[in-house]
mmCIF file of C-alpha atoms in Angstrom:
data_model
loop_
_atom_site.group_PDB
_atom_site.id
_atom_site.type_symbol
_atom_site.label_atom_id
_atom_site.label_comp_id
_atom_site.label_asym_id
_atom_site.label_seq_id
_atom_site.Cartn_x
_atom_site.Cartn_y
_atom_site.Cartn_z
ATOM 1 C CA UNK A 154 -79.234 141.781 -63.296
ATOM 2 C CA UNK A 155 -79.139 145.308 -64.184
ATOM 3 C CA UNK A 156 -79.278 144.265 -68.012
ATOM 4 C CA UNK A 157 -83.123 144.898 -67.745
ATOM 5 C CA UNK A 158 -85.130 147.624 -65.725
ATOM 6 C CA UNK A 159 -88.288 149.200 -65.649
ATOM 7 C CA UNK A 160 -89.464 152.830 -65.030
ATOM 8 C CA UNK A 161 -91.167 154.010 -63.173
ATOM 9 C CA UNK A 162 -91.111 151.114 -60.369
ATOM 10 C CA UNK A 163 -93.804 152.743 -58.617
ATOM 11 C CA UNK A 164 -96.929 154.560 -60.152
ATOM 12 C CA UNK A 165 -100.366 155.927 -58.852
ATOM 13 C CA UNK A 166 -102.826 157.274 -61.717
ATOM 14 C CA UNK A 167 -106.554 157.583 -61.762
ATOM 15 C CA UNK A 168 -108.838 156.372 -64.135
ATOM 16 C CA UNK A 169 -108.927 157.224 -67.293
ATOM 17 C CA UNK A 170 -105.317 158.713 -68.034
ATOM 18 C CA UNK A 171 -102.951 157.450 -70.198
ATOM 19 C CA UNK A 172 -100.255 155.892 -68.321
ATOM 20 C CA UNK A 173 -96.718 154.261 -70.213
ATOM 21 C CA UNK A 174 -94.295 151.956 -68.658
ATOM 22 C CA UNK A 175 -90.657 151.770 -69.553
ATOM 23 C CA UNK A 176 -88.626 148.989 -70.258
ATOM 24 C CA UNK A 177 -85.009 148.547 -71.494
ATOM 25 C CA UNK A 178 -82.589 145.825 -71.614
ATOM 26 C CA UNK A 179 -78.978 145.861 -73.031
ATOM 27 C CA UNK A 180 -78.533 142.444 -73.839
ATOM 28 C CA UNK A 181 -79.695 142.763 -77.693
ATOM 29 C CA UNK A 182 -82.081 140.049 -77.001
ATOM 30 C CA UNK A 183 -84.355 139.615 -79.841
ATOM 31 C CA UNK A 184 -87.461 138.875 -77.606
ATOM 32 C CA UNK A 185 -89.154 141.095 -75.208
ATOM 33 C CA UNK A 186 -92.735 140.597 -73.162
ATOM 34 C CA UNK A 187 -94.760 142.230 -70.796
ATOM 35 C CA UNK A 188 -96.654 140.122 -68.054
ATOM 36 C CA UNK A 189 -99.027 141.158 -65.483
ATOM 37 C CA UNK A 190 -98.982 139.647 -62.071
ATOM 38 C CA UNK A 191 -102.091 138.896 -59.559
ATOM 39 C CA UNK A 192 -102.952 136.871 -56.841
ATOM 40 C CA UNK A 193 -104.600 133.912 -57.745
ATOM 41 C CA UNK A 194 -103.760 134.180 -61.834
ATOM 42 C CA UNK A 195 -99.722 133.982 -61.510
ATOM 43 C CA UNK A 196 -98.223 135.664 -64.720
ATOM 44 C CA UNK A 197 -100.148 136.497 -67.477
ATOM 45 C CA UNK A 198 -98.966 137.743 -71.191
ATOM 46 C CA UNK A 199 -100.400 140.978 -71.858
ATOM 47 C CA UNK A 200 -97.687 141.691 -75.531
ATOM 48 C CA UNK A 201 -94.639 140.256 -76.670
ATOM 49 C CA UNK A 202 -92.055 140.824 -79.539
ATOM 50 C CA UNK A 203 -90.265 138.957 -81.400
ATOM 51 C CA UNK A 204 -88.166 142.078 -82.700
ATOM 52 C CA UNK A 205 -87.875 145.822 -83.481
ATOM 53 C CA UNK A 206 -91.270 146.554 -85.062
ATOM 54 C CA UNK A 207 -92.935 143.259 -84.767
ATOM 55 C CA UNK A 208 -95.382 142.641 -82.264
ATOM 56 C CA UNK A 209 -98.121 140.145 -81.254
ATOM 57 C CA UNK A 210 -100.908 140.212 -78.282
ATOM 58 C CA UNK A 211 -100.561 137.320 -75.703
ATOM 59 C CA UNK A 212 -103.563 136.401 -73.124
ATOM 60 C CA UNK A 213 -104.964 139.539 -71.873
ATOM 61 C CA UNK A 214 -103.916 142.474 -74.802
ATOM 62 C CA UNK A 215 -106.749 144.479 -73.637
ATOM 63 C CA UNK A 216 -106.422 147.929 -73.391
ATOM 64 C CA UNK A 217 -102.631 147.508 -73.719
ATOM 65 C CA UNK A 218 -100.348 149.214 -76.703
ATOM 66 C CA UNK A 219 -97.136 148.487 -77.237
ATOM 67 C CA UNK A 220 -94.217 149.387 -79.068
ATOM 68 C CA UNK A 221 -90.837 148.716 -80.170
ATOM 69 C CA UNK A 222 -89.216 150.812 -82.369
ATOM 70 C CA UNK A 223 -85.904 149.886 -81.135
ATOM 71 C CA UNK A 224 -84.285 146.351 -79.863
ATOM 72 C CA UNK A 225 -83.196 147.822 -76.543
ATOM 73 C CA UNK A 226 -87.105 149.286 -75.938
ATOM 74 C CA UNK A 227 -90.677 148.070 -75.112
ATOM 75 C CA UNK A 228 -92.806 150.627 -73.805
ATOM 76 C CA UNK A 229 -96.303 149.562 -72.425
ATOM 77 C CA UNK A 230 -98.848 152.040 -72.999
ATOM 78 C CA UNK A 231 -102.188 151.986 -71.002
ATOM 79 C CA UNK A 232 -104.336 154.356 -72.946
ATOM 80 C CA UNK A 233 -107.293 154.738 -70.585
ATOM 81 C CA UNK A 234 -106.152 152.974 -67.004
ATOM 82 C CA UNK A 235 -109.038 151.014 -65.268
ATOM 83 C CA UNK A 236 -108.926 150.172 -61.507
ATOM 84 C CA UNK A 237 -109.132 146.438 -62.737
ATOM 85 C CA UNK A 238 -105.593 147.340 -64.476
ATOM 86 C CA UNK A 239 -104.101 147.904 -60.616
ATOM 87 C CA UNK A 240 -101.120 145.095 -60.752
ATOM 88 C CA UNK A 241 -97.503 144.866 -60.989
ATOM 89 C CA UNK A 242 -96.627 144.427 -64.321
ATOM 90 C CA UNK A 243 -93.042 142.821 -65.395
ATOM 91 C CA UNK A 244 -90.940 142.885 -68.484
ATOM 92 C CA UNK A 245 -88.729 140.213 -69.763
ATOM 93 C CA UNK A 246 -86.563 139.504 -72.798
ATOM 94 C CA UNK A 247 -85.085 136.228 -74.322
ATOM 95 C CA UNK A 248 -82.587 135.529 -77.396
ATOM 96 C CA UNK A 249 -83.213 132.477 -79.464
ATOM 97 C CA UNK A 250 -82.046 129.130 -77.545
ATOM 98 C CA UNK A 251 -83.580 127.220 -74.555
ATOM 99 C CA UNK A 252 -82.142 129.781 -71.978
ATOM 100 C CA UNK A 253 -85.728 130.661 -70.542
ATOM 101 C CA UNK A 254 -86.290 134.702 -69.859
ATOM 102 C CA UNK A 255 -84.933 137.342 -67.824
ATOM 103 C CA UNK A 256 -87.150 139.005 -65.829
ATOM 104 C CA UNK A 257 -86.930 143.302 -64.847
ATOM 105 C CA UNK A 258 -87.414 143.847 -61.027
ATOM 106 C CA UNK A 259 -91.355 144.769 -62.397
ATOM 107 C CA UNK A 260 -93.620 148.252 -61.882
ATOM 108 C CA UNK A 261 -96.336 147.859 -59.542
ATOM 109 C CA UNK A 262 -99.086 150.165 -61.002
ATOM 110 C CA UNK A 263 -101.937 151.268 -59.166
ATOM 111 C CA UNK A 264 -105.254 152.608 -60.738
ATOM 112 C CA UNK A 265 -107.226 154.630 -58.165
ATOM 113 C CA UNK B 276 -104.531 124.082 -75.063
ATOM 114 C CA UNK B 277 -101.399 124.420 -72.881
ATOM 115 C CA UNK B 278 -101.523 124.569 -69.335
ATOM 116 C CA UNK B 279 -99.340 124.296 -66.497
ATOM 117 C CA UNK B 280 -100.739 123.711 -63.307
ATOM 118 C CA UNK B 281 -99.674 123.630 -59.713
ATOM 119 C CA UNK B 282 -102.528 122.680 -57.359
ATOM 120 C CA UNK B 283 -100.437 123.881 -54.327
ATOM 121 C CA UNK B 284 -100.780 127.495 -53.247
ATOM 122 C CA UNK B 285 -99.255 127.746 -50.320
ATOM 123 C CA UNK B 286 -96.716 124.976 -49.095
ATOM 124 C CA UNK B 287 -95.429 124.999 -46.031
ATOM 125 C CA UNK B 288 -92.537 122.528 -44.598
ATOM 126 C CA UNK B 289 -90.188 122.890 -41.540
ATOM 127 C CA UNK B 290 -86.444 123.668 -42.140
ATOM 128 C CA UNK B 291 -84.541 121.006 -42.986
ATOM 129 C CA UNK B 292 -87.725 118.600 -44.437
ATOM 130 C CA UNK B 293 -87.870 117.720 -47.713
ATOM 131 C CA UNK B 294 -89.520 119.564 -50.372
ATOM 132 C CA UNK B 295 -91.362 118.739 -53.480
ATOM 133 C CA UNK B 296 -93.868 121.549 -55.496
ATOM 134 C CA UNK B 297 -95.956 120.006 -58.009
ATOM 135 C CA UNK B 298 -96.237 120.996 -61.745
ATOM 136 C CA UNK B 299 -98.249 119.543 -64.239
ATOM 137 C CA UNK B 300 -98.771 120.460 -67.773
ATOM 138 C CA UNK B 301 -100.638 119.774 -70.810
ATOM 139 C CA UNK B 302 -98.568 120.002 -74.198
ATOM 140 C CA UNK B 303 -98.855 118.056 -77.368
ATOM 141 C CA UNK B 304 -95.002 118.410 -78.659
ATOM 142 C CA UNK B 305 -92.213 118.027 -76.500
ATOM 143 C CA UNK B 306 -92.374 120.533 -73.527
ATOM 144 C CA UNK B 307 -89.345 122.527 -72.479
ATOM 145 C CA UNK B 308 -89.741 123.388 -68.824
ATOM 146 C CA UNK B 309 -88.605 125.719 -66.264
ATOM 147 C CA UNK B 310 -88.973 126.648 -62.645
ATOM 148 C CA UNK B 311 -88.863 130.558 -61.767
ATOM 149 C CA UNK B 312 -88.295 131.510 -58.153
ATOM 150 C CA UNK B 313 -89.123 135.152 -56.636
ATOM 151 C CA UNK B 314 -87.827 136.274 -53.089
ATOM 152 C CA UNK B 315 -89.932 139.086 -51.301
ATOM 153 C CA UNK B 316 -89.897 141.879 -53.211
ATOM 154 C CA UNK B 317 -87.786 140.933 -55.979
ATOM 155 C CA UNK B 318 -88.015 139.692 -59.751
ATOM 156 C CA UNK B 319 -88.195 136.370 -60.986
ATOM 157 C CA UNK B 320 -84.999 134.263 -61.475
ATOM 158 C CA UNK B 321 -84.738 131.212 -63.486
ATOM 159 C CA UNK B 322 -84.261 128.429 -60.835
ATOM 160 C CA UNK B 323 -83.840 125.544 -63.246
ATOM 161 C CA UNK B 324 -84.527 123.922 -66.846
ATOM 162 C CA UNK B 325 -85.602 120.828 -67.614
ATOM 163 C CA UNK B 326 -83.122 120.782 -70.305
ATOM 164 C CA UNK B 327 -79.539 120.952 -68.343
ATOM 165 C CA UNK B 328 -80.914 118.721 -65.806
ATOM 166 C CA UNK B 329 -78.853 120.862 -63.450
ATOM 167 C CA UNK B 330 -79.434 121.180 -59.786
ATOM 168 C CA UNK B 331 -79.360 124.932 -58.497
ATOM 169 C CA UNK B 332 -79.826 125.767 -54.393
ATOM 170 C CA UNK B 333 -79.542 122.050 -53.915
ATOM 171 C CA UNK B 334 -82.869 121.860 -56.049
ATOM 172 C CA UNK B 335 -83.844 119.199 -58.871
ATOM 173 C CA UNK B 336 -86.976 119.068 -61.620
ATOM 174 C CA UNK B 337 -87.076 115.280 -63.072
ATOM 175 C CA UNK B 338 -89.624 115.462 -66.598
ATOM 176 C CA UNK B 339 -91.879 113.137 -66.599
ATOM 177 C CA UNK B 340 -93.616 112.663 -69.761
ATOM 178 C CA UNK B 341 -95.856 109.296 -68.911
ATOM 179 C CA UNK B 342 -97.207 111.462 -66.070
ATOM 180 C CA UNK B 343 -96.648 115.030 -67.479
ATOM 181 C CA UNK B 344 -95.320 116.469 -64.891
ATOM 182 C CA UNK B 345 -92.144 118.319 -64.130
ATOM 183 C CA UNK B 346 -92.283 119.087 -60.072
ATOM 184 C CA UNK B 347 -89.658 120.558 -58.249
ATOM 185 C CA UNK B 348 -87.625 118.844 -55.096
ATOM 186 C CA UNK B 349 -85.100 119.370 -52.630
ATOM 187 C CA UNK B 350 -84.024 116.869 -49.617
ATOM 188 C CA UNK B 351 -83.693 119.311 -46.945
ATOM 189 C CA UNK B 352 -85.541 122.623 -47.400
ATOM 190 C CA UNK B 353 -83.445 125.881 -45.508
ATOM 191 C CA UNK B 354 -84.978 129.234 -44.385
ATOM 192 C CA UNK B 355 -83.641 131.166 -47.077
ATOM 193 C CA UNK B 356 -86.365 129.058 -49.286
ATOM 194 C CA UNK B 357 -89.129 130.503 -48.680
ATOM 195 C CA UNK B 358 -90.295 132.455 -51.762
ATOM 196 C CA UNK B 359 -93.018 131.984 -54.505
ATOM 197 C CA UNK B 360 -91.989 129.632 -57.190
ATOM 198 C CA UNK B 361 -93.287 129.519 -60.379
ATOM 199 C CA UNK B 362 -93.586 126.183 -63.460
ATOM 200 C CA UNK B 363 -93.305 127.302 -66.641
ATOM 201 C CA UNK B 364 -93.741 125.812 -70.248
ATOM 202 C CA UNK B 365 -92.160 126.955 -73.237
ATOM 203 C CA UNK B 366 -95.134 127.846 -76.157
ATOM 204 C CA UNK B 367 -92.777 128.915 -79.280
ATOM 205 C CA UNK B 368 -91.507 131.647 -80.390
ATOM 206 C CA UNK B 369 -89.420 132.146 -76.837
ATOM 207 C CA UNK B 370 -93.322 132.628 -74.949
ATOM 208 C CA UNK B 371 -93.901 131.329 -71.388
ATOM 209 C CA UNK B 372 -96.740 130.120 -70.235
ATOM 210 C CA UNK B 373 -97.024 130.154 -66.569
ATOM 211 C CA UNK B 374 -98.391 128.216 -63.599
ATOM 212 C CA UNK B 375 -100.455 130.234 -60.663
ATOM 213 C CA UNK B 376 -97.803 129.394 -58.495
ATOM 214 C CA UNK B 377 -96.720 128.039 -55.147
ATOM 215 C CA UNK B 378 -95.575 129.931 -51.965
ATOM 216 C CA UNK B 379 -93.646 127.955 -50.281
ATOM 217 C CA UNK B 380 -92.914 129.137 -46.217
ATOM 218 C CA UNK B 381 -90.401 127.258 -44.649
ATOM 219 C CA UNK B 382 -90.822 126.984 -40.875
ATOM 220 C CA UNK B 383 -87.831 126.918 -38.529
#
């Protein structure tokens, strides 16, 4: 499915930078979200949109930003990366209907 | 509140038993459901929804609203099963909520 990806797939910061993660789909799909994966928790909703320049937090917004300035773009912005934010993080994007969501292959970030 | 849950973490069958993971979920409209598989090392596909009542990989999801649950079977599990599967309910506005998941190992 190479209508969504992620960039970089594989990232090592420290704590305390600022760290973004790409995501682009060329679908059009109207939705976008990022998740967060860990053992024991499954996927959890860190931001979602519903369009270009609407956005809303989901579970665990916490020291996440996001953006979406265009359809095709969600950027996920750590501003100060903790060690607790160490996880592999996945984007997805849905149109309207009961099609479910389509997930990118995911970034697996880790916070030394 | 909504909640999916799957009480199995790890499943583990030999090839060619049958299969069922478990998925409950608490929702006070009507739930739309789905199943998410992911293989090693790659990203989550939509396995099934409850709403085409399609059977993908040989795999079926039957909603049950009496018992609220929505698990996920197949007669005769194969190697090329194992994987983590995920339940997931639909909350609005296109958002997911997700189950912890099962990993299911399938023995030869």
């Amino acid at each position: 499915d190479a209508g969504i990806t992620q960039s970089p797939r594989y990232k090592i910061t420290e704590t305390g930078r600022q760290v973004t993660l790409m995501c682009h789909q060329t679908w059009s799909h109207s939705y976008m979200f990022w998740y967060r994966q860990d053992l024991g928790h499954g996927l959890r909703l860190i931001y979602y949109s519903a369009a270009a320049d609407i956005t809303d937090k989901g579970e665990v917004p916490d020291g996440y930003v996001v953006s979406r300035s265009k359809t095709e773009n969600f950027p996920l912005t750590l501003e100060s990366a903790t060690r607790s934010q160490t996880s592999v993080y996945f984007c997805a994007s849905s149109d309207t209907g009961t099609r479910g969501q389509f997930f990118g292959p995911g970034t697996r970030l880790t916070v030394l | 509140a909504q909640r999916v849950t799957q009480p199995e973490k790890l499943l583990s069958v030999f090839k060619g038993a049958p299969v069922e993971l478990k998925c409950n979920y608490s929702y006070s409209g009507s739930p739309e459901l789905f199943w998410y598989v992911q293989y090693s090392r790659q990203r989550l596909q939509l396995l099934l929804r409850h709403i085409s009542r399609e059977s993908i990989k040989g795999f079926t999801a039957d909603l049950n609203k009496g018992e609220t649950s929505f698990h996920l079977k197949k007669p005769f599990a194969q190697e090329e099963d194992s994987a983590m599967y995920y339940c997931a309910l639909s909350q609005g506005a296109q958002k997911l909520v997700f189950g912890q998941g099962t990993r299911l190992t399938i023995n030869p």
